[in-house]
Coordinates of C-alpha atoms in Angstrom, one line a residue:
M420 CA -0.1 0.1 0.0
N421 CA 1.4 3.4 -1.0
K422 CA 1.4 6.0 1.8
T423 CA 1.6 9.7 1.5
T424 CA 5.0 10.6 2.8
T425 CA 6.4 14.0 3.5
S426 CA 10.0 15.2 3.8
G427 CA 9.5 18.1 6.0
A428 CA 6.4 19.5 4.4
D429 CA 7.4 18.5 0.8
I430 CA 4.8 15.9 -0.7
V431 CA 6.7 13.0 -1.8
D432 CA 3.7 10.8 -3.0
W433 CA 0.6 12.6 -4.8
R434 CA -2.2 10.6 -6.5
P435 CA -5.1 13.0 -6.8
E436 CA -6.7 10.6 -9.5
D437 CA -6.8 7.8 -6.9
E438 CA -10.3 8.0 -5.3
Q439 CA -9.3 6.4 -2.0
F440 CA -6.2 8.8 -1.8
W441 CA -8.2 11.6 -2.6
E442 CA -10.9 10.9 -0.1
S443 CA -8.3 10.2 2.8
T444 CA -5.3 12.6 2.2
G445 CA -5.6 14.5 -0.9
R446 CA -8.9 16.6 -0.6
K447 CA -7.6 18.1 2.6
I448 CA -4.1 19.0 1.3
A449 CA -5.7 20.3 -2.1
Y450 CA -8.1 22.6 -0.4
R451 CA -5.6 23.9 2.3
N452 CA -3.2 24.9 -0.8
L453 CA -6.1 26.5 -2.4
W454 CA -7.3 28.7 0.6
I455 CA -3.6 29.8 1.0
S456 CA -3.4 30.6 -2.8
I457 CA -6.5 32.6 -3.0
P458 CA -5.5 35.6 -0.7
A459 CA -2.0 35.5 -2.2
L460 CA -3.5 35.9 -5.7
L461 CA -5.6 38.7 -4.4
C462 CA -2.8 40.6 -3.2
G463 CA -1.2 40.0 -6.6
F464 CA -4.1 41.3 -8.4
A465 CA -4.2 44.3 -6.2
V466 CA -0.7 45.3 -6.5
W467 CA -0.7 44.6 -10.3
G468 CA -3.8 46.6 -10.9
M469 CA -3.5 49.5 -8.6
W470 CA -1.7 51.8 -11.2
G471 CA -5.1 52.0 -13.1
I472 CA -6.4 53.9 -10.2
I473 CA -3.3 55.7 -9.1
T474 CA -2.8 57.3 -12.5
V475 CA -6.3 58.9 -12.5
Q476 CA -5.7 60.3 -9.0
M477 CA -2.1 61.6 -10.0
L478 CA -3.9 63.4 -12.9
N479 CA -6.4 64.9 -10.6
L480 CA -3.8 65.9 -7.9
G481 CA -1.7 67.7 -10.4
Y482 CA 1.7 65.7 -10.7
P483 CA 3.9 67.3 -13.1
F484 CA 3.5 64.6 -15.8
S485 CA 1.4 64.8 -18.9
Q486 CA -1.7 62.5 -19.4
A487 CA 0.2 60.4 -21.8
E488 CA 3.1 59.9 -19.4
L489 CA 0.8 59.1 -16.6
F490 CA -1.1 56.4 -18.3
T491 CA 2.1 54.8 -19.5
L492 CA 2.3 53.8 -15.9
T493 CA -0.7 51.6 -16.2
A494 CA 0.6 50.2 -19.5
I495 CA 4.0 49.5 -17.9
A496 CA 2.4 47.6 -15.1
G497 CA 0.2 45.6 -17.5
L498 CA 2.9 44.7 -19.8
A499 CA 5.3 43.7 -17.0
G500 CA 2.5 41.4 -15.5
A501 CA 1.8 39.7 -18.9
T502 CA 5.5 39.2 -19.3
M503 CA 6.3 37.7 -15.8
R504 CA 3.6 35.2 -16.4
I505 CA 6.0 33.4 -18.7
P506 CA 8.8 32.6 -16.1
A507 CA 6.5 32.5 -13.2
S508 CA 4.5 29.5 -14.8
F509 CA 7.9 27.7 -14.9
L510 CA 8.9 28.6 -11.3
I511 CA 6.6 26.1 -9.6
R512 CA 8.2 23.1 -11.2
L513 CA 11.8 24.6 -10.7
S514 CA 11.4 25.4 -6.9
G515 CA 8.0 24.1 -5.8
G516 CA 4.7 25.6 -5.2
R517 CA 5.1 26.7 -1.6
N518 CA 8.4 28.5 -2.2
T519 CA 7.1 30.1 -5.4
I520 CA 3.8 31.4 -3.9
F521 CA 5.7 32.6 -0.7
L522 CA 8.5 34.3 -2.8
T523 CA 6.2 36.0 -5.4
T524 CA 3.8 37.1 -2.7
A525 CA 6.4 38.6 -0.5
M526 CA 8.0 40.3 -3.5
L527 CA 4.8 42.4 -3.7
L528 CA 5.7 44.2 -0.6
A529 CA 8.4 45.9 -2.3
P530 CA 6.5 47.6 -5.1
A531 CA 3.6 48.3 -2.6
I532 CA 5.7 50.3 -0.2
G533 CA 7.9 51.7 -2.9
T534 CA 4.7 53.0 -4.7
G535 CA 3.6 54.6 -1.3
I536 CA 7.0 56.2 -1.1
V537 CA 7.2 57.7 -4.7
L538 CA 3.7 59.0 -4.4
Q539 CA 4.8 61.1 -1.5
H540 CA 7.4 63.0 -3.7
P541 CA 5.7 64.4 -6.8
E542 CA 8.9 66.2 -7.6
W543 CA 10.6 62.9 -8.3
P544 CA 11.3 62.0 -12.0
L545 CA 8.9 59.8 -14.1
W546 CA 11.3 56.9 -14.3
S547 CA 11.0 56.5 -10.4
F548 CA 7.1 56.0 -10.9
Q549 CA 7.9 53.8 -14.0
L550 CA 10.2 51.6 -12.0
M551 CA 7.4 50.9 -9.2
A552 CA 4.9 50.3 -12.1
L553 CA 7.3 47.8 -13.7
W554 CA 7.9 46.1 -10.4
C555 CA 4.1 45.8 -9.7
G556 CA 4.3 43.3 -12.7
V557 CA 5.2 40.7 -10.2
G558 CA 1.5 40.6 -9.3
G559 CA 0.5 39.6 -12.7
G560 CA 3.1 36.9 -12.7
N561 CA 1.6 35.7 -9.5
F562 CA -1.5 34.6 -11.3
A563 CA 0.4 32.1 -13.5
S564 CA 2.3 30.6 -10.8
S565 CA -0.8 30.4 -8.7
M566 CA -2.9 28.7 -11.4
S567 CA 0.0 26.4 -12.3
N568 CA 0.5 25.3 -8.6
I569 CA -3.2 24.6 -7.9
S570 CA -3.8 22.6 -11.0
T571 CA -1.6 19.9 -9.8
F572 CA -3.4 19.5 -6.6
F573 CA -6.9 18.5 -7.9
P574 CA -7.9 15.6 -9.8
K575 CA -8.9 16.3 -13.5
R576 CA -12.8 16.1 -12.6
L577 CA -12.3 19.0 -10.0
Q578 CA -9.7 21.0 -11.6
G579 CA -12.2 23.5 -13.0
T580 CA -13.6 23.9 -9.5
G581 CA -10.3 24.4 -8.0
L582 CA -8.9 26.7 -10.7
G583 CA -12.1 28.6 -10.8
L584 CA -12.2 29.4 -7.2
N585 CA -8.6 30.4 -7.3
A586 CA -8.9 32.7 -10.2
G587 CA -12.4 34.0 -9.4
L588 CA -11.8 34.9 -5.9
G589 CA -8.1 35.9 -6.6
N590 CA -9.6 38.5 -9.0
F591 CA -11.2 40.3 -6.1
G592 CA -7.9 42.0 -5.9
V593 CA -8.8 44.2 -8.7
T594 CA -12.2 45.2 -6.9
T595 CA -10.4 45.5 -3.5
M596 CA -8.3 48.1 -5.2
Q597 CA -11.4 49.9 -6.8
I598 CA -13.0 50.1 -3.4
V599 CA -9.9 50.9 -1.3

């Protein structure tokens, strides 16, 4: 009989398609990972999408940049996030889901705090704002790594549920930024 063994917290034996394994062990681990992934993804979407809100307010507050310059910040964040999805989807396989989700979520602190700092200095050059927008792209990359991670935990018949909950509830990060 195959048992799920762990080395530290690493999963050594994973058989989500085995009904007995899924019911006895797999379901608990899969949903635990899902409920950790959703808030991490929510934070990723919030940081990634915040420049869409910030640029409008910067325009209203009279920052010394043209409208075109300000809206490049939104574009930079969007393009950076789309680009970050490519390497982020491979990070799960290279360093494991737990490490990747932790690292990409922790990396969101830097652009979030950095954006707060640069916004206090309207006299700073445009490139400092562009750098923060670029860094916010980590939030977009977080989506790819999160989806890649969650898909491995669920049996094929439940992957739609797991991925749907992950993406759907994670996308509340955009709504959160609109409200906050």
